[in-house]
Amino acid sequence: MKASNYLACTLVAVAALAPALQATVIFNDTFDSGTGTYYVDDTSGVTFDTSPPITNASGAITWNGNSNVIVGRSFADQTLSVGQTIRVTADFTTPDTAGFIRFGLWNFGANTITADNWGNTLTGSAEGYYMFFQDNGATSDERYQSATLPTEIMGAETEDIGDPTGSHNFASGTTYSLLYEITLTAAGQVDTFASVSDGTTVLVSSTGQTTTNIIGTFDTFAFRNQSGSFSLDNVKLEIIPEPSSALLVGTLGGLCLLRRHRRR
């Protein structure tokens, strides 16, 4: 088989497998017609006195209070196989005052978020990974937290699993793109990646890893803003198969060579 034929064979095989390697979208929430299954909780356990506490003003989840709030959403259990990644992305518009962005995925066990002030009613264990980015980067990191509900989630970490590269002074009223990925690299290893970008340029990023606190199943998305009003839009959750590109090409190339050998 000529080199050109070998390359063509490999490319055809890659193209044939490409659909199977595409991400599976679990949800893609744009909030054009409401806030959906997103509910808000006060980190201090105080019952909200506003009704409703969040709206979908301008087609995005909007909070107009001054409290330190968490927005949560339950979804059907997603269990990772080794090599798979779960990715959540969203657009975030910063408040008028600088603060913290906490953004991640959790396993709440048998709990389902169904109403506001959910932190006062849920019980049992919870654990999750999340990014913690502070304006100007003073205490930014990636975290694992294990807790017993009801409690303050996205608070004090159980393990610091990664630290960011760089920092950024986020501008009030500006929309940024948030991304958080969790990959079950091996049965006893989880790798994470977090970033904040302006849509074209990554402004802050972090790579994390843990071999101690392994979560393989996720059922809850949570976002926490430290201060002021904010909006959250285009929240998307995906499961991504991630075989090594080198392994994929090598395997397909091997199949092409085997085909060549059999044709001789």
Coordinates of N, CA, C and O in Angstrom, one line a residue, residues 7-144:
L7 N -2.5 6.8 4.3 CA -3.1 8.0 4.9 C -4.6 8.1 4.6 O -5.4 8.4 5.5
A8 N -5.0 7.8 3.4 CA -6.4 7.9 3.1 C -7.2 6.9 3.9 O -8.3 7.2 4.3
C9 N -6.7 5.7 4.0 CA -7.4 4.7 4.8 C -7.6 5.2 6.2 O -8.6 5.0 6.8
T10 N -6.5 5.7 6.8 CA -6.6 6.2 8.2 C -7.6 7.3 8.4 O -8.4 7.3 9.3
L11 N -7.6 8.3 7.4 CA -8.5 9.4 7.5 C -9.9 8.9 7.3 O -10.8 9.4 8.0
V12 N -10.2 8.0 6.5 CA -11.5 7.4 6.3 C -12.0 6.8 7.6 O -13.2 7.0 8.0
A13 N -11.1 6.0 8.2 CA -11.5 5.4 9.5 C -11.8 6.4 10.6 O -12.7 6.2 11.3
V14 N -11.0 7.4 10.6 CA -11.2 8.5 11.6 C -12.5 9.1 11.4 O -13.3 9.4 12.3
A15 N -12.8 9.4 10.1 CA -14.1 10.1 9.8 C -15.3 9.1 10.2 O -16.3 9.6 10.6
A16 N -15.1 7.8 10.0 CA -16.2 6.9 10.3 C -16.4 6.8 11.8 O -17.6 6.7 12.2
L17 N -15.4 7.0 12.6 CA -15.6 7.0 14.0 C -15.9 8.3 14.7 O -16.3 8.4 15.8
A18 N -15.8 9.4 13.9 CA -16.0 10.7 14.5 C -17.3 10.9 15.2 O -17.4 11.5 16.3
P19 N -18.5 10.5 14.5 CA -19.8 10.7 15.2 C -19.8 10.0 16.6 O -20.5 10.5 17.5
A20 N -19.2 8.8 16.7 CA -19.2 8.1 18.0 C -18.5 8.9 19.1 O -18.6 8.6 20.3
L21 N -17.5 9.8 18.7 CA -16.7 10.5 19.6 C -17.2 11.8 20.0 O -16.6 12.6 20.7
Q22 N -18.3 12.2 19.4 CA -18.9 13.6 19.7 C -19.4 13.6 21.1 O -19.9 12.6 21.7
A23 N -19.5 14.8 21.6 CA -20.0 15.0 23.0 C -21.5 14.7 23.0 O -22.2 14.9 22.1
T24 N -21.9 14.2 24.2 CA -23.4 14.0 24.5 C -23.8 15.1 25.3 O -23.3 15.3 26.4
V25 N -24.8 15.9 24.8 CA -25.3 17.1 25.6 C -26.4 16.6 26.6 O -27.3 16.0 26.2
I26 N -26.1 16.9 27.9 CA -27.1 16.5 28.9 C -28.1 17.6 29.1 O -29.3 17.3 29.2
F27 N -27.7 18.8 29.1 CA -28.7 19.9 29.0 C -28.0 21.1 28.4 O -26.8 21.2 28.5
N28 N -28.8 22.0 27.9 CA -28.3 23.3 27.3 C -29.3 24.3 27.6 O -30.3 24.5 26.9
D29 N -29.2 25.1 28.7 CA -30.2 26.0 29.2 C -29.9 27.4 28.8 O -28.8 28.0 29.1
T30 N -30.8 28.0 28.1 CA -30.7 29.4 27.6 C -31.6 30.4 28.3 O -31.4 31.6 28.2
F31 N -32.6 29.9 29.1 CA -33.4 30.7 30.0 C -34.3 31.7 29.2 O -34.7 32.8 29.7
D32 N -34.5 31.4 27.9 CA -35.4 32.3 27.1 C -36.8 32.3 27.6 O -37.5 33.3 27.4
S33 N -37.3 31.3 28.2 CA -38.7 31.2 28.6 C -38.9 31.1 30.1 O -40.0 30.8 30.6
G34 N -37.8 31.2 30.9 CA -37.9 31.1 32.4 C -36.6 30.6 33.0 O -35.6 30.4 32.3
T35 N -36.7 30.4 34.3 CA -35.5 30.0 35.0 C -35.4 28.4 35.1 O -34.4 27.9 35.7
G36 N -36.4 27.7 34.6 CA -36.3 26.3 34.5 C -36.2 25.6 35.9 O -37.0 26.0 36.8
T37 N -35.3 24.7 36.0 CA -35.2 23.9 37.2 C -34.0 24.5 38.1 O -33.4 23.7 38.8
Y38 N -33.7 25.7 38.0 CA -32.6 26.4 38.8 C -33.3 27.0 40.0 O -34.3 27.8 39.8
Y39 N -32.7 26.8 41.1 CA -33.2 27.4 42.4 C -32.1 28.0 43.2 O -30.9 27.5 43.1
V40 N -32.4 29.0 44.0 CA -31.4 29.7 44.7 C -31.4 29.4 46.2 O -32.4 29.1 46.7
D41 N -30.2 29.5 46.8 CA -30.1 29.2 48.2 C -29.1 30.2 48.8 O -28.2 30.6 48.1
D42 N -29.4 30.7 50.0 CA -28.5 31.6 50.7 C -27.5 30.8 51.5 O -27.9 29.9 52.2
T43 N -26.2 31.1 51.3 CA -25.2 30.4 52.0 C -25.2 30.4 53.5 O -24.7 29.5 54.2
S44 N -25.9 31.4 54.1 CA -26.0 31.5 55.5 C -27.2 30.8 56.1 O -27.4 30.8 57.3
G45 N -28.0 30.2 55.2 CA -29.2 29.5 55.6 C -30.4 30.4 55.9 O -31.4 30.0 56.4
V46 N -30.3 31.7 55.5 CA -31.4 32.6 55.7 C -32.4 32.5 54.6 O -32.1 32.3 53.4
T47 N -33.7 32.4 54.9 CA -34.8 32.3 54.0 C -34.9 33.6 53.2 O -35.0 34.7 53.8
F48 N -35.1 33.6 51.9 CA -35.2 34.8 51.1 C -36.5 35.5 51.3 O -37.5 34.8 51.5
D49 N -36.5 36.8 51.3 CA -37.7 37.5 51.4 C -38.1 38.2 50.1 O -39.0 39.1 50.1
T50 N -37.5 37.8 49.0 CA -37.8 38.4 47.7 C -38.6 37.3 46.9 O -38.3 36.1 47.1
S51 N -39.5 37.6 46.1 CA -40.2 36.6 45.3 C -40.5 37.1 43.9 O -41.1 38.1 43.7
P52 N -40.0 36.4 42.9 CA -39.0 35.3 43.0 C -37.6 35.8 43.3 O -37.3 36.9 42.8
P53 N -36.7 35.0 43.9 CA -35.4 35.5 44.1 C -34.5 35.6 42.9 O -33.6 36.4 42.8
I54 N -34.8 34.8 41.9 CA -34.1 34.9 40.6 C -35.2 35.0 39.5 O -36.3 34.5 39.6
T55 N -34.8 35.7 38.4 CA -35.7 35.9 37.3 C -34.9 35.5 36.0 O -33.7 35.2 36.0
N56 N -35.6 35.6 34.9 CA -34.9 35.4 33.6 C -34.9 36.7 32.8 O -35.1 36.7 31.6
A57 N -34.7 37.7 33.4 CA -34.6 39.0 32.8 C -33.5 39.0 31.7 O -32.5 38.5 31.8
S58 N -33.9 39.5 30.5 CA -33.0 39.6 29.3 C -32.6 38.2 28.9 O -31.5 38.1 28.3
G59 N -33.4 37.2 29.2 CA -33.1 35.9 28.7 C -31.9 35.2 29.4 O -31.2 34.4 28.8
A60 N -31.7 35.5 30.7 CA -30.6 34.9 31.5 C -31.1 34.9 32.9 O -31.9 35.6 33.3
I61 N -30.5 33.9 33.7 CA -30.8 33.9 35.1 C -30.2 35.2 35.7 O -29.0 35.4 35.5
T62 N -31.0 35.9 36.4 CA -30.6 37.2 37.0 C -30.9 37.2 38.5 O -32.0 36.9 38.9
W63 N -29.9 37.6 39.2 CA -30.1 37.8 40.7 C -29.8 39.3 41.0 O -28.8 39.8 40.6
N64 N -30.7 40.0 41.6 CA -30.6 41.4 41.9 C -30.5 41.8 43.3 O -30.7 42.9 43.7
G65 N -30.1 40.8 44.1 CA -29.9 41.0 45.6 C -28.5 41.3 45.9 O -27.6 41.4 45.1
N66 N -28.2 41.4 47.2 CA -26.9 41.7 47.7 C -26.3 40.5 48.5 O -25.2 40.6 49.0
S67 N -27.0 39.4 48.6 CA -26.6 38.3 49.4 C -25.5 37.4 48.6 O -25.4 37.5 47.4
N68 N -24.8 36.6 49.4 CA -23.9 35.6 48.9 C -24.7 34.4 48.6 O -25.1 33.7 49.5
V69 N -25.1 34.2 47.3 CA -26.1 33.2 47.0 C -25.4 32.1 46.1 O -24.4 32.2 45.5
I70 N -26.1 30.9 46.2 CA -25.8 29.8 45.3 C -27.0 29.4 44.5 O -28.1 29.3 45.0
V71 N -26.8 29.3 43.2 CA -27.8 28.8 42.3 C -27.5 27.3 41.9 O -26.4 27.0 41.6
G72 N -28.5 26.5 42.1 CA -28.3 25.0 41.9 C -29.3 24.4 40.9 O -30.4 24.9 40.8
R73 N -28.9 23.3 40.3 CA -29.8 22.6 39.4 C -29.5 21.1 39.5 O -28.3 20.7 39.3
S74 N -30.5 20.3 39.6 CA -30.3 18.9 39.6 C -30.4 18.3 38.2 O -31.1 18.9 37.4
F75 N -29.8 17.2 38.0 CA -29.9 16.5 36.7 C -29.7 15.0 36.9 O -29.3 14.6 38.0
A76 N -30.1 14.2 35.9 CA -30.0 12.7 36.1 C -28.6 12.3 36.3 O -27.7 12.9 35.7
D77 N -28.4 11.3 37.1 CA -27.0 10.8 37.4 C -26.2 10.6 36.1 O -26.7 10.0 35.1
Q78 N -25.0 11.2 36.1 CA -24.0 11.0 35.0 C -22.8 10.3 35.6 O -22.1 10.9 36.4
T79 N -22.6 9.1 35.2 CA -21.4 8.3 35.7 C -20.3 8.2 34.6 O -20.6 7.7 33.5
L80 N -19.1 8.6 35.0 CA -18.0 8.6 34.0 C -17.4 7.3 33.9 O -17.2 6.6 34.9
S81 N -17.1 6.9 32.7 CA -16.2 5.7 32.5 C -14.7 6.3 32.4 O -14.5 7.5 32.1
V82 N -13.7 5.4 32.6 CA -12.4 5.9 32.5 C -12.1 6.5 31.1 O -12.5 5.9 30.1
G83 N -11.6 7.7 31.1 CA -11.3 8.3 29.9 C -12.3 9.4 29.5 O -12.1 10.2 28.6
Q84 N -13.5 9.3 30.1 CA -14.5 10.3 29.8 C -14.4 11.6 30.6 O -13.8 11.6 31.7
T85 N -14.9 12.7 30.0 CA -14.9 14.0 30.7 C -16.3 14.5 30.8 O -17.1 14.3 29.9
I86 N -16.6 15.1 31.9 CA -17.9 15.9 32.0 C -17.5 17.4 32.0 O -16.6 17.8 32.8
R87 N -18.2 18.1 31.2 CA -17.8 19.5 31.0 C -19.0 20.4 31.2 O -20.1 20.1 30.6
V88 N -18.9 21.5 31.9 CA -20.0 22.5 32.1 C -19.4 23.8 31.7 O -18.3 24.2 32.0
T89 N -20.2 24.5 30.9 CA -19.8 25.9 30.4 C -21.0 26.8 30.7 O -22.1 26.4 30.8
A90 N -20.7 28.1 30.8 CA -21.7 29.1 31.0 C -21.2 30.5 30.7 O -19.9 30.7 30.7
D91 N -22.1 31.4 30.5 CA -21.7 32.8 30.3 C -22.1 33.6 31.6 O -23.2 33.5 32.1
F92 N -21.2 34.3 32.2 CA -21.4 35.0 33.5 C -21.1 36.5 33.3 O -20.1 36.9 32.8
T93 N -22.1 37.3 33.8 CA -21.9 38.7 33.8 C -21.6 39.2 35.2 O -22.4 38.9 36.1
T94 N -20.5 39.8 35.4 CA -20.0 40.2 36.7 C -20.9 41.2 37.4 O -21.6 42.0 36.8
P95 N -20.9 41.2 38.7 CA -21.6 42.2 39.5 C -20.9 43.5 39.5 O -19.9 43.7 38.9
D96 N -21.6 44.5 40.2 CA -21.0 45.8 40.3 C -19.8 45.9 41.2 O -19.0 46.8 41.1
T97 N -19.7 44.9 42.1 CA -18.5 44.9 43.0 C -17.7 43.6 42.8 O -18.2 42.6 42.4
A98 N -16.4 43.7 43.0 CA -15.6 42.5 42.8 C -15.9 41.4 43.8 O -16.3 41.7 45.0
G99 N -15.7 40.2 43.5 CA -15.9 39.1 44.4 C -15.4 37.8 43.9 O -14.3 37.8 43.3
F100 N -16.0 36.7 44.3 CA -15.6 35.4 44.0 C -16.5 34.7 43.0 O -17.7 34.9 43.1
I101 N -16.0 33.9 42.1 CA -16.8 33.0 41.2 C -16.5 31.6 41.7 O -15.4 31.2 41.7
R102 N -17.6 30.8 42.0 CA -17.4 29.4 42.4 C -18.4 28.6 41.5 O -19.6 28.9 41.5
F103 N -17.9 27.6 40.8 CA -18.6 27.1 39.6 C -18.2 25.6 39.5 O -17.0 25.3 39.3
G104 N -19.1 24.7 39.7 CA -18.7 23.3 39.6 C -19.8 22.3 39.6 O -21.0 22.6 39.5
L105 N -19.4 21.0 39.8 CA -20.4 19.9 39.7 C -20.3 19.0 41.0 O -19.2 18.8 41.5
W106 N -21.4 18.5 41.4 CA -21.5 17.8 42.6 C -22.3 16.5 42.5 O -23.0 16.2 41.6
N107 N -22.1 15.6 43.5 CA -22.9 14.4 43.7 C -23.7 14.7 45.0 O -23.1 14.6 46.1
F108 N -25.0 14.9 44.9 CA -25.9 15.1 46.1 C -26.6 13.8 46.5 O -27.5 13.8 47.4
G109 N -26.2 12.7 45.9 CA -26.8 11.4 46.4 C -28.3 11.4 46.0 O -28.7 11.6 44.9
A110 N -29.1 11.1 47.0 CA -30.6 10.9 46.8 C -31.3 12.3 46.8 O -32.5 12.3 46.5
N111 N -30.6 13.4 47.0 CA -31.2 14.7 47.0 C -31.5 15.2 45.6 O -30.7 15.1 44.7
T112 N -32.6 15.9 45.5 CA -32.9 16.7 44.3 C -33.3 18.1 44.7 O -34.1 18.3 45.6
I113 N -32.8 19.1 44.0 CA -33.1 20.4 44.2 C -34.4 20.7 43.5 O -34.5 20.6 42.3
T114 N -35.5 21.1 44.3 CA -36.8 21.3 43.7 C -37.4 22.7 44.1 O -38.5 23.0 43.6
A115 N -36.7 23.5 44.9 CA -37.3 24.7 45.4 C -36.2 25.6 45.9 O -35.1 25.1 46.3
D116 N -36.5 26.9 46.0 CA -35.6 27.9 46.6 C -35.4 27.5 48.1 O -36.2 26.8 48.7
N117 N -34.3 28.0 48.6 CA -33.9 27.7 50.0 C -33.6 26.2 50.2 O -33.9 25.7 51.3
W118 N -33.1 25.5 49.2 CA -32.9 24.1 49.3 C -31.8 23.7 50.3 O -31.8 22.6 50.8
G119 N -31.0 24.6 50.6 CA -29.9 24.3 51.6 C -30.5 24.0 53.0 O -29.8 23.4 53.8
N120 N -31.7 24.5 53.3 CA -32.3 24.3 54.6 C -33.0 22.9 54.7 O -33.4 22.5 55.8
T121 N -33.2 22.2 53.6 CA -34.1 21.0 53.6 C -33.3 19.8 53.2 O -33.8 18.7 53.6
L122 N -32.3 19.9 52.4 CA -31.6 18.7 52.0 C -30.8 18.0 53.1 O -30.3 18.7 54.0
T123 N -30.7 16.7 53.1 CA -29.9 16.0 54.1 C -29.0 15.0 53.4 O -29.2 14.6 52.3
G124 N -28.1 14.4 54.2 CA -27.2 13.4 53.7 C -25.9 13.9 53.3 O -25.5 15.1 53.6
S125 N -25.1 13.1 52.5 CA -23.8 13.5 52.1 C -23.8 14.2 50.8 O -24.6 13.9 49.9
A126 N -22.8 15.0 50.5 CA -22.6 15.7 49.2 C -21.1 15.9 49.0 O -20.3 16.1 50.0
E127 N -20.6 15.7 47.8 CA -19.2 16.0 47.5 C -19.2 16.5 46.0 O -20.0 16.2 45.2
G128 N -18.2 17.4 45.8 CA -18.1 18.0 44.5 C -16.7 18.6 44.2 O -15.9 18.7 45.1
Y129 N -16.5 18.9 43.0 CA -15.3 19.7 42.5 C -15.8 21.0 42.0 O -16.8 21.1 41.3
Y130 N -15.0 22.0 42.3 CA -15.4 23.4 41.7 C -14.2 24.3 41.6 O -13.2 24.1 42.3
M131 N -14.3 25.2 40.8 CA -13.3 26.3 40.6 C -13.6 27.5 41.5 O -14.8 27.8 41.7
F132 N -12.6 28.1 42.0 CA -12.8 29.2 43.0 C -11.9 30.3 42.4 O -10.7 30.3 42.7
F133 N -12.4 31.3 41.7 CA -11.7 32.3 41.1 C -12.0 33.6 41.7 O -13.2 34.0 41.7
Q134 N -11.1 34.3 42.3 CA -11.3 35.6 42.9 C -10.8 36.7 42.0 O -9.8 36.6 41.3
D135 N -11.6 37.8 42.0 CA -11.2 39.0 41.2 C -9.7 39.4 41.7 O -9.5 39.5 42.8
N136 N -8.8 39.5 40.7 CA -7.4 39.8 40.9 C -6.7 38.6 41.5 O -5.5 38.7 41.8
G137 N -7.3 37.4 41.7 CA -6.6 36.2 41.9 C -6.0 35.9 43.3 O -5.1 35.1 43.4
A138 N -6.4 36.7 44.3 CA -5.7 36.6 45.6 C -5.8 35.2 46.2 O -4.8 34.7 46.7
T139 N -6.9 34.5 46.1 CA -7.0 33.2 46.8 C -7.6 32.1 45.8 O -8.3 31.2 46.2
S140 N -7.4 32.3 44.5 CA -8.0 31.4 43.5 C -7.4 30.0 43.6 O -6.2 29.9 43.8
D141 N -8.2 29.0 43.4 CA -7.8 27.6 43.3 C -8.9 26.7 42.8 O -10.0 27.2 42.6
E142 N -8.6 25.4 42.7 CA -9.6 24.4 42.4 C -9.7 23.6 43.7 O -8.8 23.3 44.4
R143 N -11.0 23.1 43.9 CA -11.3 22.5 45.2 C -12.1 21.2 45.1 O -12.9 21.1 44.2
Y144 N -11.9 20.3 46.0 CA -12.8 19.2 46.3 C -13.4 19.5 47.7 O -12.6 19.8 48.6

